[in-house]
mmCIF file with all atom_site columns, C-alpha atoms in Angstrom:
data_model
loop_
_atom_site.group_PDB
_atom_site.id
_atom_site.type_symbol
_atom_site.label_atom_id
_atom_site.label_alt_id
_atom_site.label_comp_id
_atom_site.label_asym_id
_atom_site.label_entity_id
_atom_site.label_seq_id
_atom_site.pdbx_PDB_ins_code
_atom_site.Cartn_x
_atom_site.Cartn_y
_atom_site.Cartn_z
_atom_site.occupancy
_atom_site.B_iso_or_equiv
_atom_site.pdbx_formal_charge
_atom_site.auth_seq_id
_atom_site.auth_comp_id
_atom_site.auth_asym_id
_atom_site.auth_atom_id
_atom_site.pdbx_PDB_model_num
ATOM 1   C CA . LEU I 1 1   ? -42.206 -28.905 -4.936  1.00 47.00 ? 701 LEU I CA 1
ATOM 2   C CA . ILE I 1 2   ? -41.522 -25.218 -5.714  1.00 49.00 ? 702 ILE I CA 1
ATOM 3   C CA . MET I 1 3   ? -44.115 -22.637 -3.949  1.00 49.00 ? 703 MET I CA 1
ATOM 4   C CA . GLY I 1 4   ? -44.384 -18.661 -4.540  1.00 49.00 ? 704 GLY I CA 1
ATOM 5   C CA . PRO I 1 5   ? -46.599 -16.182 -3.367  1.00 50.00 ? 705 PRO I CA 1
ATOM 6   C CA . LYS I 1 6   ? -50.026 -15.569 -5.254  1.00 51.00 ? 706 LYS I CA 1
ATOM 7   C CA . LYS I 1 7   ? -49.984 -13.096 -7.999  1.00 51.00 ? 707 LYS I CA 1
ATOM 8   C CA . GLU I 1 8   ? -52.997 -11.613 -6.599  1.00 49.00 ? 708 GLU I CA 1
ATOM 9   C CA . ASP I 1 9   ? -51.414 -10.508 -3.503  1.00 49.00 ? 709 ASP I CA 1
ATOM 10  C CA . ALA I 1 10  ? -48.027 -9.608  -4.809  1.00 47.00 ? 710 ALA I CA 1
ATOM 11  C CA . PRO I 1 11  ? -47.051 -6.105  -3.643  1.00 49.00 ? 711 PRO I CA 1
ATOM 12  C CA . ALA I 1 12  ? -47.809 -3.224  -6.013  1.00 48.00 ? 712 ALA I CA 1
ATOM 13  C CA . LYS I 1 13  ? -44.434 -1.689  -7.604  1.00 49.00 ? 713 LYS I CA 1
ATOM 14  C CA . ARG I 1 14  ? -43.382 1.556   -6.159  1.00 53.00 ? 714 ARG I CA 1
ATOM 15  C CA . ALA I 1 15  ? -42.236 4.536   -8.493  1.00 50.00 ? 715 ALA I CA 1
ATOM 16  C CA . PRO I 1 16  ? -38.660 5.017   -8.189  1.00 49.00 ? 716 PRO I CA 1
ATOM 17  C CA . ALA I 1 17  ? -37.402 8.037   -6.257  1.00 47.00 ? 717 ALA I CA 1
ATOM 18  C CA . SER I 1 18  ? -35.931 9.660   -8.764  1.00 47.00 ? 718 SER I CA 1
ATOM 19  C CA . ALA I 1 19  ? -39.258 9.740   -10.326 1.00 46.00 ? 719 ALA I CA 1
ATOM 20  C CA . ARG I 1 20  ? -41.156 11.732  -7.289  1.00 48.00 ? 720 ARG I CA 1
ATOM 21  C CA . LYS I 1 21  ? -41.727 14.774  -6.528  1.00 46.00 ? 721 LYS I CA 1
ATOM 22  C CA . VAL I 1 22  ? -38.951 17.038  -4.627  1.00 44.00 ? 722 VAL I CA 1
ATOM 23  C CA . ASP I 1 23  ? -39.969 20.573  -3.617  1.00 46.00 ? 723 ASP I CA 1
ATOM 24  C CA . GLY I 1 24  ? -42.849 20.925  -6.459  1.00 45.00 ? 724 GLY I CA 1
ATOM 25  C CA . LYS I 1 25  ? -40.653 19.803  -8.719  1.00 46.00 ? 725 LYS I CA 1
ATOM 26  C CA . GLN I 1 26  ? -40.322 16.408  -10.867 1.00 47.00 ? 726 GLN I CA 1
ATOM 27  C CA . GLY I 1 27  ? -36.916 14.702  -9.578  1.00 48.00 ? 727 GLY I CA 1
ATOM 28  C CA . GLN I 1 28  ? -35.191 18.034  -9.296  1.00 49.00 ? 728 GLN I CA 1
ATOM 29  C CA . SER I 1 29  ? -33.882 19.625  -5.773  1.00 49.00 ? 729 SER I CA 1
ATOM 30  C CA . THR I 1 30  ? -34.156 23.633  -5.553  1.00 61.00 ? 730 THR I CA 1
ATOM 31  C CA . ALA I 1 31  ? -30.781 24.296  -4.309  1.00 72.00 ? 731 ALA I CA 1
ATOM 32  C CA . PRO I 1 32  ? -27.799 23.348  -7.054  1.00 78.00 ? 732 PRO I CA 1
ATOM 33  C CA . ARG I 1 33  ? -25.253 21.546  -5.292  1.00 76.00 ? 733 ARG I CA 1
ATOM 34  C CA . GLN I 1 34  ? -22.136 23.306  -4.813  1.00 78.00 ? 734 GLN I CA 1
ATOM 35  C CA . PHE I 1 35  ? -18.279 22.091  -5.075  1.00 78.00 ? 735 PHE I CA 1
ATOM 36  C CA . GLU I 1 36  ? -16.255 21.590  -1.777  1.00 78.00 ? 736 GLU I CA 1
ATOM 37  C CA . TYR I 1 37  ? -12.619 20.613  -0.955  1.00 75.00 ? 737 TYR I CA 1
ATOM 38  C CA . ARG I 1 38  ? -12.347 17.592  0.980   1.00 75.00 ? 738 ARG I CA 1
ATOM 39  C CA . GLY I 1 39  ? -9.452  15.939  1.376   1.00 74.00 ? 739 GLY I CA 1
ATOM 40  C CA . GLY I 1 40  ? -7.098  18.118  -1.032  1.00 76.00 ? 740 GLY I CA 1
ATOM 41  C CA . PHE I 1 41  ? -10.365 17.774  -3.999  1.00 80.00 ? 741 PHE I CA 1
ATOM 42  C CA . SER I 1 42  ? -13.166 19.480  -5.188  1.00 78.00 ? 742 SER I CA 1
ATOM 43  C CA . VAL I 1 43  ? -16.301 17.462  -5.002  1.00 80.00 ? 743 VAL I CA 1
ATOM 44  C CA . LEU I 1 44  ? -19.618 18.258  -5.018  1.00 81.00 ? 744 LEU I CA 1
ATOM 45  C CA . GLU I 1 45  ? -21.710 18.055  -2.349  1.00 77.00 ? 745 GLU I CA 1
ATOM 46  C CA . PRO I 1 46  ? -24.067 14.811  -1.983  1.00 76.00 ? 746 PRO I CA 1
ATOM 47  C CA . ASP I 1 47  ? -27.250 14.745  -3.126  1.00 82.00 ? 747 ASP I CA 1
ATOM 48  C CA . GLN I 1 48  ? -29.594 15.148  0.162   1.00 84.00 ? 748 GLN I CA 1
ATOM 49  C CA . GLN I 1 49  ? -32.738 13.157  -1.496  1.00 87.00 ? 749 GLN I CA 1
ATOM 50  C CA . LYS I 1 50  ? -30.780 10.579  -3.128  1.00 88.00 ? 750 LYS I CA 1
ATOM 51  C CA . HIS I 1 51  ? -28.798 10.226  0.460   1.00 85.00 ? 751 HIS I CA 1
ATOM 52  C CA . LYS I 1 52  ? -32.352 9.849   2.133   1.00 90.00 ? 752 LYS I CA 1
ATOM 53  C CA . ASP I 1 53  ? -33.238 7.128   -0.267  1.00 91.00 ? 753 ASP I CA 1
ATOM 54  C CA . LEU I 1 54  ? -30.214 5.526   -0.039  1.00 89.00 ? 754 LEU I CA 1
ATOM 55  C CA . LEU I 1 55  ? -30.983 5.152   4.046   1.00 90.00 ? 755 LEU I CA 1
ATOM 56  C CA . ARG I 1 56  ? -34.299 4.439   3.514   1.00 90.00 ? 756 ARG I CA 1
ATOM 57  C CA . ARG I 1 57  ? -33.223 1.590   1.470   1.00 88.00 ? 757 ARG I CA 1
ATOM 58  C CA . GLN I 1 58  ? -31.273 0.376   3.840   1.00 87.00 ? 758 GLN I CA 1
ATOM 59  C CA . ARG I 1 59  ? -33.549 0.311   6.677   1.00 87.00 ? 759 ARG I CA 1
ATOM 60  C CA . LEU I 1 60  ? -35.673 -1.650  4.674   1.00 84.00 ? 760 LEU I CA 1
ATOM 61  C CA . SER I 1 61  ? -32.761 -4.425  4.241   1.00 81.00 ? 761 SER I CA 1
ATOM 62  C CA . GLU I 1 62  ? -32.332 -4.610  7.288   1.00 80.00 ? 762 GLU I CA 1
ATOM 63  C CA . GLN I 1 63  ? -35.443 -5.084  8.474   1.00 78.00 ? 763 GLN I CA 1
ATOM 64  C CA . THR I 1 64  ? -36.836 -8.855  8.662   1.00 72.00 ? 764 THR I CA 1
ATOM 65  C CA . ARG I 1 65  ? -39.625 -9.859  6.288   1.00 71.00 ? 765 ARG I CA 1
ATOM 66  C CA . PRO I 1 66  ? -42.369 -11.574 7.911   1.00 72.00 ? 766 PRO I CA 1
ATOM 67  C CA . LYS I 1 67  ? -42.905 -14.710 7.655   1.00 71.00 ? 767 LYS I CA 1
ATOM 68  C CA . PRO I 1 68  ? -45.164 -15.694 4.852   1.00 68.00 ? 768 PRO I CA 1
ATOM 69  C CA . LYS I 1 69  ? -48.398 -17.263 5.431   1.00 72.00 ? 769 LYS I CA 1
ATOM 70  C CA . PRO I 1 70  ? -49.630 -20.638 4.134   1.00 67.00 ? 770 PRO I CA 1
ATOM 71  C CA . ALA I 1 71  ? -52.347 -19.407 2.040   1.00 69.00 ? 771 ALA I CA 1
ATOM 72  C CA . ASP I 1 72  ? -50.094 -17.088 0.528   1.00 69.00 ? 772 ASP I CA 1
ATOM 73  C CA . MET I 1 73  ? -48.206 -20.098 -1.427  1.00 68.00 ? 773 MET I CA 1
ATOM 74  C CA . ARG I 1 74  ? -49.468 -22.157 -3.889  1.00 68.00 ? 774 ARG I CA 1
ATOM 75  C CA . VAL I 1 75  ? -47.811 -24.745 -5.996  1.00 63.00 ? 775 VAL I CA 1
ATOM 76  C CA . HIS I 1 76  ? -47.094 -24.455 -9.364  1.00 62.00 ? 776 HIS I CA 1
ATOM 77  C CA . ARG I 1 77  ? -44.408 -27.374 -10.350 1.00 65.00 ? 777 ARG I CA 1
ATOM 78  C CA . VAL I 1 78  ? -43.926 -30.735 -8.788  1.00 62.00 ? 778 VAL I CA 1
ATOM 79  C CA . LEU I 1 79  ? -40.159 -31.693 -8.746  1.00 64.00 ? 779 LEU I CA 1
ATOM 80  C CA . ASP I 1 80  ? -40.370 -35.030 -7.112  1.00 66.00 ? 780 ASP I CA 1
ATOM 81  C CA . ARG I 1 81  ? -43.272 -36.900 -8.087  1.00 68.00 ? 781 ARG I CA 1
ATOM 82  C CA . SER I 1 82  ? -42.581 -39.605 -5.585  1.00 69.00 ? 782 SER I CA 1
ATOM 83  C CA . ARG I 1 83  ? -43.447 -37.347 -2.815  1.00 67.00 ? 783 ARG I CA 1
ATOM 84  C CA . ALA I 1 84  ? -46.949 -36.249 -4.420  1.00 66.00 ? 784 ALA I CA 1
ATOM 85  C CA . SER I 1 85  ? -48.374 -39.566 -2.595  1.00 71.00 ? 785 SER I CA 1
ATOM 86  C CA . GLU I 1 86  ? -46.669 -38.584 0.648   1.00 72.00 ? 786 GLU I CA 1
ATOM 87  C CA . SER I 1 87  ? -49.236 -37.898 3.328   1.00 78.00 ? 787 SER I CA 1
ATOM 88  C CA . THR I 1 88  ? -50.608 -34.190 4.203   1.00 80.00 ? 788 THR I CA 1
ATOM 89  C CA . GLU I 1 89  ? -48.847 -34.128 7.026   1.00 83.00 ? 789 GLU I CA 1
ATOM 90  C CA . ASP I 1 90  ? -45.360 -35.123 5.720   1.00 82.00 ? 790 ASP I CA 1
ATOM 91  C CA . ARG I 1 91  ? -45.533 -32.857 3.028   1.00 78.00 ? 791 ARG I CA 1
ATOM 92  C CA . GLU I 1 92  ? -46.734 -30.018 5.414   1.00 84.00 ? 792 GLU I CA 1
ATOM 93  C CA . ALA I 1 93  ? -43.995 -30.682 7.470   1.00 85.00 ? 793 ALA I CA 1
ATOM 94  C CA . ALA I 1 94  ? -41.688 -30.291 3.986   1.00 83.00 ? 794 ALA I CA 1
ATOM 95  C CA . ARG I 1 95  ? -43.545 -27.100 3.001   1.00 82.00 ? 795 ARG I CA 1
ATOM 96  C CA . ASN I 1 96  ? -42.647 -25.486 6.495   1.00 84.00 ? 796 ASN I CA 1
ATOM 97  C CA . ARG I 1 97  ? -38.932 -26.422 6.364   1.00 85.00 ? 797 ARG I CA 1
ATOM 98  C CA . TRP I 1 98  ? -38.905 -24.931 2.665   1.00 83.00 ? 798 TRP I CA 1
ATOM 99  C CA . VAL I 1 99  ? -40.454 -21.623 4.041   1.00 80.00 ? 799 VAL I CA 1
ATOM 100 C CA . GLU I 1 100 ? -37.851 -21.360 6.837   1.00 79.00 ? 800 GLU I CA 1
ATOM 101 C CA . GLU I 1 101 ? -35.182 -21.769 4.661   1.00 80.00 ? 801 GLU I CA 1
ATOM 102 C CA . MET I 1 102 ? -36.268 -19.142 2.113   1.00 77.00 ? 802 MET I CA 1
ATOM 103 C CA . GLN I 1 103 ? -37.490 -16.889 5.014   1.00 73.00 ? 803 GLN I CA 1
ATOM 104 C CA . ALA I 1 104 ? -33.709 -17.684 6.589   1.00 72.00 ? 804 ALA I CA 1
ATOM 105 C CA . LYS I 1 105 ? -31.980 -16.992 3.148   1.00 72.00 ? 805 LYS I CA 1
ATOM 106 C CA . ALA I 1 106 ? -33.754 -13.773 2.348   1.00 71.00 ? 806 ALA I CA 1
ATOM 107 C CA . ASP I 1 107 ? -32.528 -12.370 5.761   1.00 73.00 ? 807 ASP I CA 1
ATOM 108 C CA . PRO I 1 108 ? -30.153 -9.763  5.355   1.00 76.00 ? 808 PRO I CA 1
ATOM 109 C CA . LYS I 1 109 ? -28.306 -10.828 8.724   1.00 77.00 ? 809 LYS I CA 1
ATOM 110 C CA . GLN I 1 110 ? -28.344 -14.533 7.692   1.00 74.00 ? 810 GLN I CA 1
ATOM 111 C CA . ILE I 1 111 ? -26.705 -13.376 4.351   1.00 77.00 ? 811 ILE I CA 1
ATOM 112 C CA . ARG I 1 112 ? -24.090 -11.542 5.951   1.00 81.00 ? 812 ARG I CA 1
ATOM 113 C CA . LEU I 1 113 ? -23.672 -14.197 8.407   1.00 82.00 ? 813 LEU I CA 1
ATOM 114 C CA . ALA I 1 114 ? -22.958 -17.008 5.628   1.00 81.00 ? 814 ALA I CA 1
ATOM 115 C CA . ALA I 1 115 ? -20.970 -14.809 3.748   1.00 84.00 ? 815 ALA I CA 1
ATOM 116 C CA . LYS I 1 116 ? -18.886 -14.057 6.694   1.00 89.00 ? 816 LYS I CA 1
ATOM 117 C CA . GLN I 1 117 ? -18.612 -17.670 7.344   1.00 89.00 ? 817 GLN I CA 1
ATOM 118 C CA . ARG I 1 118 ? -17.317 -18.653 3.929   1.00 88.00 ? 818 ARG I CA 1
ATOM 119 C CA . GLU I 1 119 ? -15.065 -16.006 4.025   1.00 92.00 ? 819 GLU I CA 1
ATOM 120 C CA . GLU I 1 120 ? -13.591 -17.295 7.271   1.00 93.00 ? 820 GLU I CA 1
ATOM 121 C CA . GLU I 1 121 ? -13.578 -21.033 5.721   1.00 93.00 ? 821 GLU I CA 1
ATOM 122 C CA . LYS I 1 122 ? -11.598 -19.611 2.743   1.00 93.00 ? 822 LYS I CA 1
ATOM 123 C CA . ARG I 1 123 ? -9.264  -18.286 5.147   1.00 94.00 ? 823 ARG I CA 1
ATOM 124 C CA . GLN I 1 124 ? -8.946  -21.573 7.079   1.00 93.00 ? 824 GLN I CA 1
ATOM 125 C CA . GLN I 1 125 ? -8.200  -23.534 3.843   1.00 93.00 ? 825 GLN I CA 1
ATOM 126 C CA . GLU I 1 126 ? -5.926  -21.049 2.614   1.00 94.00 ? 826 GLU I CA 1
ATOM 127 C CA . LYS I 1 127 ? -4.046  -21.323 6.111   1.00 94.00 ? 827 LYS I CA 1
ATOM 128 C CA . GLN I 1 128 ? -3.942  -25.132 5.839   1.00 94.00 ? 828 GLN I CA 1
ATOM 129 C CA . GLU I 1 129 ? -2.757  -25.348 2.147   1.00 94.00 ? 829 GLU I CA 1
ATOM 130 C CA . GLU I 1 130 ? -0.226  -22.425 3.261   1.00 93.00 ? 830 GLU I CA 1
ATOM 131 C CA . LYS I 1 131 ? 0.676   -25.104 6.203   1.00 94.00 ? 831 LYS I CA 1
ATOM 132 C CA . ALA I 1 132 ? 1.327   -28.017 4.252   1.00 93.00 ? 832 ALA I CA 1
ATOM 133 C CA . LYS I 1 133 ? 3.267   -26.364 1.080   1.00 94.00 ? 833 LYS I CA 1
ATOM 134 C CA . ARG I 1 134 ? 5.601   -25.195 4.123   1.00 93.00 ? 834 ARG I CA 1
ATOM 135 C CA . GLU I 1 135 ? 5.641   -28.404 5.845   1.00 93.00 ? 835 GLU I CA 1
ATOM 136 C CA . GLN I 1 136 ? 6.451   -30.209 2.700   1.00 94.00 ? 836 GLN I CA 1
ATOM 137 C CA . PHE I 1 137 ? 8.923   -28.115 1.452   1.00 94.00 ? 837 PHE I CA 1
ATOM 138 C CA . GLU I 1 138 ? 10.732  -28.176 4.888   1.00 93.00 ? 838 GLU I CA 1
ATOM 139 C CA . GLN I 1 139 ? 10.665  -32.150 4.520   1.00 93.00 ? 839 GLN I CA 1
ATOM 140 C CA . ASP I 1 140 ? 12.138  -31.794 1.032   1.00 94.00 ? 840 ASP I CA 1
ATOM 141 C CA . TRP I 1 141 ? 14.608  -29.472 2.466   1.00 94.00 ? 841 TRP I CA 1
ATOM 142 C CA . TYR I 1 142 ? 15.633  -31.656 5.335   1.00 94.00 ? 842 TYR I CA 1
ATOM 143 C CA . ALA I 1 143 ? 15.967  -34.403 2.763   1.00 94.00 ? 843 ALA I CA 1
ATOM 144 C CA . ARG I 1 144 ? 18.141  -32.760 0.267   1.00 94.00 ? 844 ARG I CA 1
ATOM 145 C CA . GLN I 1 145 ? 20.439  -31.562 3.349   1.00 94.00 ? 845 GLN I CA 1
ATOM 146 C CA . ALA I 1 146 ? 20.928  -35.615 4.409   1.00 93.00 ? 846 ALA I CA 1
ATOM 147 C CA . VAL I 1 147 ? 21.611  -36.464 1.003   1.00 94.00 ? 847 VAL I CA 1
ATOM 148 C CA . ASN I 1 148 ? 24.358  -33.503 0.841   1.00 94.00 ? 848 ASN I CA 1
ATOM 149 C CA . GLN I 1 149 ? 25.501  -34.220 4.031   1.00 94.00 ? 849 GLN I CA 1
ATOM 150 C CA . GLU I 1 150 ? 25.891  -38.053 3.356   1.00 94.00 ? 850 GLU I CA 1
ATOM 151 C CA . LEU I 1 151 ? 27.823  -37.258 0.164   1.00 94.00 ? 851 LEU I CA 1
ATOM 152 C CA . GLN I 1 152 ? 30.576  -34.528 1.782   1.00 94.00 ? 852 GLN I CA 1
ATOM 153 C CA . GLN I 1 153 ? 31.034  -37.473 4.337   1.00 94.00 ? 853 GLN I CA 1
ATOM 154 C CA . LYS I 1 154 ? 32.262  -39.768 1.625   1.00 94.00 ? 854 LYS I CA 1
ATOM 155 C CA . ARG I 1 155 ? 33.965  -37.209 -0.121  1.00 95.00 ? 855 ARG I CA 1
ATOM 156 C CA . THR I 1 156 ? 35.922  -36.454 2.878   1.00 94.00 ? 856 THR I CA 1
ATOM 157 C CA . VAL I 1 157 ? 36.789  -39.991 3.537   1.00 94.00 ? 857 VAL I CA 1
ATOM 158 C CA . GLU I 1 158 ? 38.008  -40.609 0.322   1.00 94.00 ? 858 GLU I CA 1
ATOM 159 C CA . ALA I 1 159 ? 39.955  -37.808 0.887   1.00 94.00 ? 859 ALA I CA 1
ATOM 160 C CA . ASN I 1 160 ? 41.581  -38.734 4.063   1.00 94.00 ? 860 ASN I CA 1
ATOM 161 C CA . ALA I 1 161 ? 42.330  -42.211 2.928   1.00 93.00 ? 861 ALA I CA 1
ATOM 162 C CA . LYS I 1 162 ? 44.287  -40.737 -0.401  1.00 93.00 ? 862 LYS I CA 1
ATOM 163 C CA . ALA I 1 163 ? 46.004  -38.480 1.389   1.00 92.00 ? 863 ALA I CA 1
ATOM 164 C CA . ARG I 1 164 ? 47.129  -41.528 3.832   1.00 91.00 ? 864 ARG I CA 1
ATOM 165 C CA . GLN I 1 165 ? 48.168  -43.354 1.213   1.00 91.00 ? 865 GLN I CA 1
ATOM 166 C CA . ARG I 1 166 ? 50.008  -40.873 -0.490  1.00 89.00 ? 866 ARG I CA 1
ATOM 167 C CA . TRP I 1 167 ? 52.080  -39.832 2.355   1.00 87.00 ? 867 TRP I CA 1
ATOM 168 C CA . ALA I 1 168 ? 52.865  -43.300 3.396   1.00 88.00 ? 868 ALA I CA 1
ATOM 169 C CA . GLU I 1 169 ? 54.249  -44.029 -0.222  1.00 87.00 ? 869 GLU I CA 1
ATOM 170 C CA . ALA I 1 170 ? 56.489  -40.431 0.204   1.00 83.00 ? 870 ALA I CA 1
ATOM 171 C CA . VAL I 1 171 ? 59.785  -40.768 0.665   1.00 82.00 ? 871 VAL I CA 1
ATOM 172 C CA . LEU I 1 172 ? 61.228  -37.484 2.639   1.00 77.00 ? 872 LEU I CA 1
ATOM 173 C CA . PRO I 1 173 ? 65.008  -36.710 2.695   1.00 78.00 ? 873 PRO I CA 1
ATOM 174 C CA . GLU I 1 174 ? 66.756  -37.456 6.209   1.00 77.00 ? 874 GLU I CA 1
ATOM 175 C CA . ALA I 1 175 ? 67.759  -34.014 7.481   1.00 72.00 ? 875 ALA I CA 1
ATOM 176 C CA . SER I 1 176 ? 71.574  -33.318 8.282   1.00 73.00 ? 876 SER I CA 1
ATOM 177 C CA . PRO I 1 177 ? 72.137  -32.309 11.824  1.00 71.00 ? 877 PRO I CA 1
ATOM 178 C CA . SER I 1 178 ? 74.296  -29.381 11.991  1.00 72.00 ? 878 SER I CA 1
ATOM 179 C CA . GLN I 1 179 ? 76.008  -27.951 14.813  1.00 72.00 ? 879 GLN I CA 1
ATOM 180 C CA . GLU I 1 180 ? 75.187  -24.722 16.447  1.00 72.00 ? 880 GLU I CA 1
ATOM 181 C CA . PRO I 1 181 ? 77.707  -21.768 16.396  1.00 72.00 ? 881 PRO I CA 1
ATOM 182 C CA . VAL I 1 182 ? 80.128  -21.765 19.343  1.00 72.00 ? 882 VAL I CA 1
ATOM 183 C CA . LEU I 1 183 ? 81.660  -18.416 20.531  1.00 69.00 ? 883 LEU I CA 1
ATOM 184 C CA . PRO I 1 184 ? 85.706  -19.414 21.063  1.00 70.00 ? 884 PRO I CA 1
ATOM 185 C CA . VAL I 1 185 ? 86.772  -17.828 24.291  1.00 68.00 ? 885 VAL I CA 1
ATOM 186 C CA . PRO I 1 186 ? 90.363  -17.889 24.949  1.00 68.00 ? 886 PRO I CA 1
ATOM 187 C CA . GLU I 1 187 ? 91.665  -19.892 27.754  1.00 70.00 ? 887 GLU I CA 1
ATOM 188 C CA . ASN I 1 188 ? 94.037  -17.076 29.169  1.00 75.00 ? 888 ASN I CA 1
ATOM 189 C CA . VAL I 1 189 ? 91.654  -14.580 29.905  1.00 71.00 ? 889 VAL I CA 1
ATOM 190 C CA . ASP I 1 190 ? 91.804  -12.615 33.600  1.00 77.00 ? 890 ASP I CA 1
ATOM 191 C CA . PHE I 1 191 ? 88.264  -11.665 33.908  1.00 77.00 ? 891 PHE I CA 1
ATOM 192 C CA . SER I 1 192 ? 89.055  -9.773  37.236  1.00 83.00 ? 892 SER I CA 1
ATOM 193 C CA . SER I 1 193 ? 91.756  -7.524  35.388  1.00 84.00 ? 893 SER I CA 1
ATOM 194 C CA . VAL I 1 194 ? 88.940  -6.918  32.551  1.00 81.00 ? 894 VAL I CA 1
ATOM 195 C CA . ARG I 1 195 ? 86.483  -5.826  34.742  1.00 86.00 ? 895 ARG I CA 1
ATOM 196 C CA . GLN I 1 196 ? 88.896  -3.585  36.769  1.00 89.00 ? 896 GLN I CA 1
ATOM 197 C CA . ARG I 1 197 ? 90.343  -1.714  33.604  1.00 88.00 ? 897 ARG I CA 1
ATOM 198 C CA . MET I 1 198 ? 86.318  -1.170  32.535  1.00 89.00 ? 898 MET I CA 1
ATOM 199 C CA . ALA I 1 199 ? 85.411  0.560   35.799  1.00 90.00 ? 899 ALA I CA 1
ATOM 200 C CA . ALA I 1 200 ? 88.850  2.606   35.635  1.00 89.00 ? 900 ALA I CA 1
ATOM 201 C CA . GLU I 1 201 ? 87.505  3.499   32.221  1.00 90.00 ? 901 GLU I CA 1
ATOM 202 C CA . ARG I 1 202 ? 83.606  4.334   33.442  1.00 88.00 ? 902 ARG I CA 1
ATOM 203 C CA . ALA I 1 203 ? 85.111  6.580   36.052  1.00 87.00 ? 903 ALA I CA 1
ATOM 204 C CA . SER I 1 204 ? 87.215  8.503   33.667  1.00 87.00 ? 904 SER I CA 1
ATOM 205 C CA . ARG I 1 205 ? 85.019  9.263   31.395  1.00 85.00 ? 905 ARG I CA 1
ATOM 206 C CA . GLY I 1 206 ? 82.417  10.157  34.434  1.00 83.00 ? 906 GLY I CA 1
ATOM 207 C CA . ALA I 1 207 ? 84.613  12.666  35.552  1.00 82.00 ? 907 ALA I CA 1
ATOM 208 C CA . ALA I 1 208 ? 85.831  14.219  32.520  1.00 83.00 ? 908 ALA I CA 1
ATOM 209 C CA . ILE I 1 209 ? 81.727  15.279  31.984  1.00 82.00 ? 909 ILE I CA 1
ATOM 210 C CA . VAL I 1 210 ? 81.879  16.404  35.171  1.00 77.00 ? 910 VAL I CA 1
ATOM 211 C CA . GLY I 1 211 ? 84.620  18.894  34.369  1.00 76.00 ? 911 GLY I CA 1
ATOM 212 C CA . SER I 1 212 ? 83.435  19.817  31.379  1.00 79.00 ? 912 SER I CA 1
ATOM 213 C CA . ARG I 1 213 ? 80.329  20.885  33.122  1.00 75.00 ? 913 ARG I CA 1
ATOM 214 C CA . ALA I 1 214 ? 81.725  23.301  35.669  1.00 74.00 ? 914 ALA I CA 1
ATOM 215 C CA . SER I 1 215 ? 83.992  25.167  32.939  1.00 76.00 ? 915 SER I CA 1
ATOM 216 C CA . SER I 1 216 ? 80.929  26.062  31.015  1.00 75.00 ? 916 SER I CA 1
ATOM 217 C CA . SER I 1 217 ? 78.961  27.342  33.933  1.00 73.00 ? 917 SER I CA 1
ATOM 218 C CA . GLU I 1 218 ? 82.232  29.478  35.287  1.00 70.00 ? 918 GLU I CA 1
ATOM 219 C CA . SER I 1 219 ? 82.383  30.733  31.625  1.00 71.00 ? 919 SER I CA 1
ATOM 220 C CA . LYS I 1 220 ? 78.742  31.793  31.877  1.00 68.00 ? 920 LYS I CA 1
ATOM 221 C CA . GLU I 1 221 ? 78.940  33.529  35.108  1.00 66.00 ? 921 GLU I CA 1
ATOM 222 C CA . GLY I 1 222 ? 82.052  35.694  33.432  1.00 62.00 ? 922 GLY I CA 1
ATOM 223 C CA . GLN I 1 223 ? 79.849  36.654  30.810  1.00 60.00 ? 923 GLN I CA 1
#
C-alpha cells in the first residue's frame, strides 16, 4: 500500500526568502555590499539576509519532523492485492512499519548516518579488494621466483657437469722442474781475515771523517 498526506491537510507553500520585504523594499537590502580583502583576494561581503535564510533552512532541516497521524494518511493505490485480504491488525501493523521507515528516511540525522555507513562500507570493500590484489600479486611473484630459482639451479648443475667433463678430457703439459740458482762460493776463503780487513777499513774511514771535521772547525776559528 502507498499512503500519503491528504490534500486538504497539506501545508501551504511559503514564499521564497528573496520575495519577502527587507527594510521596506522588495528583495533588496538597504546598504550595498562592499568588497573585503580575504586571503589575498577582494571579495564581496556576504549578504546578511541570505545568510540568515540559509541558517533558518539549516535549522529546519535538522529538526525532527513529527510523526504523521493515521488520520493524515490515505490509500490511493494497491500494490500487493494478496495483502488486501489480510486482517485489519496486520494491515495496521504494516502501515505502522511503513510510516516508521518513511519517518526514519526523512530524518536528517538518519540520512547522514546512512550516508556515513555507506561510505564506511565502500572503504572497507576497497580495502578488501586492495588486500586481495596484494595477496594475489605476492602469490604470483613467489611462484615466478620459485620457477626462476629452479631453472637457475638446473643451469648451474648442467654448467658444473660440462666443466668437470671438459677438465677430465683435457690433457695438460707436464711441467719440467728447474734447479734453483745457487751463488758459487769458493772453498779456500778465509772469512776471519775478511772480517778483520773490513773492520780496519771502517775504522780508517771513521778517523778520516773525524780529522776533516776538526780541520774545518780550526779554520773557522782562525778567521
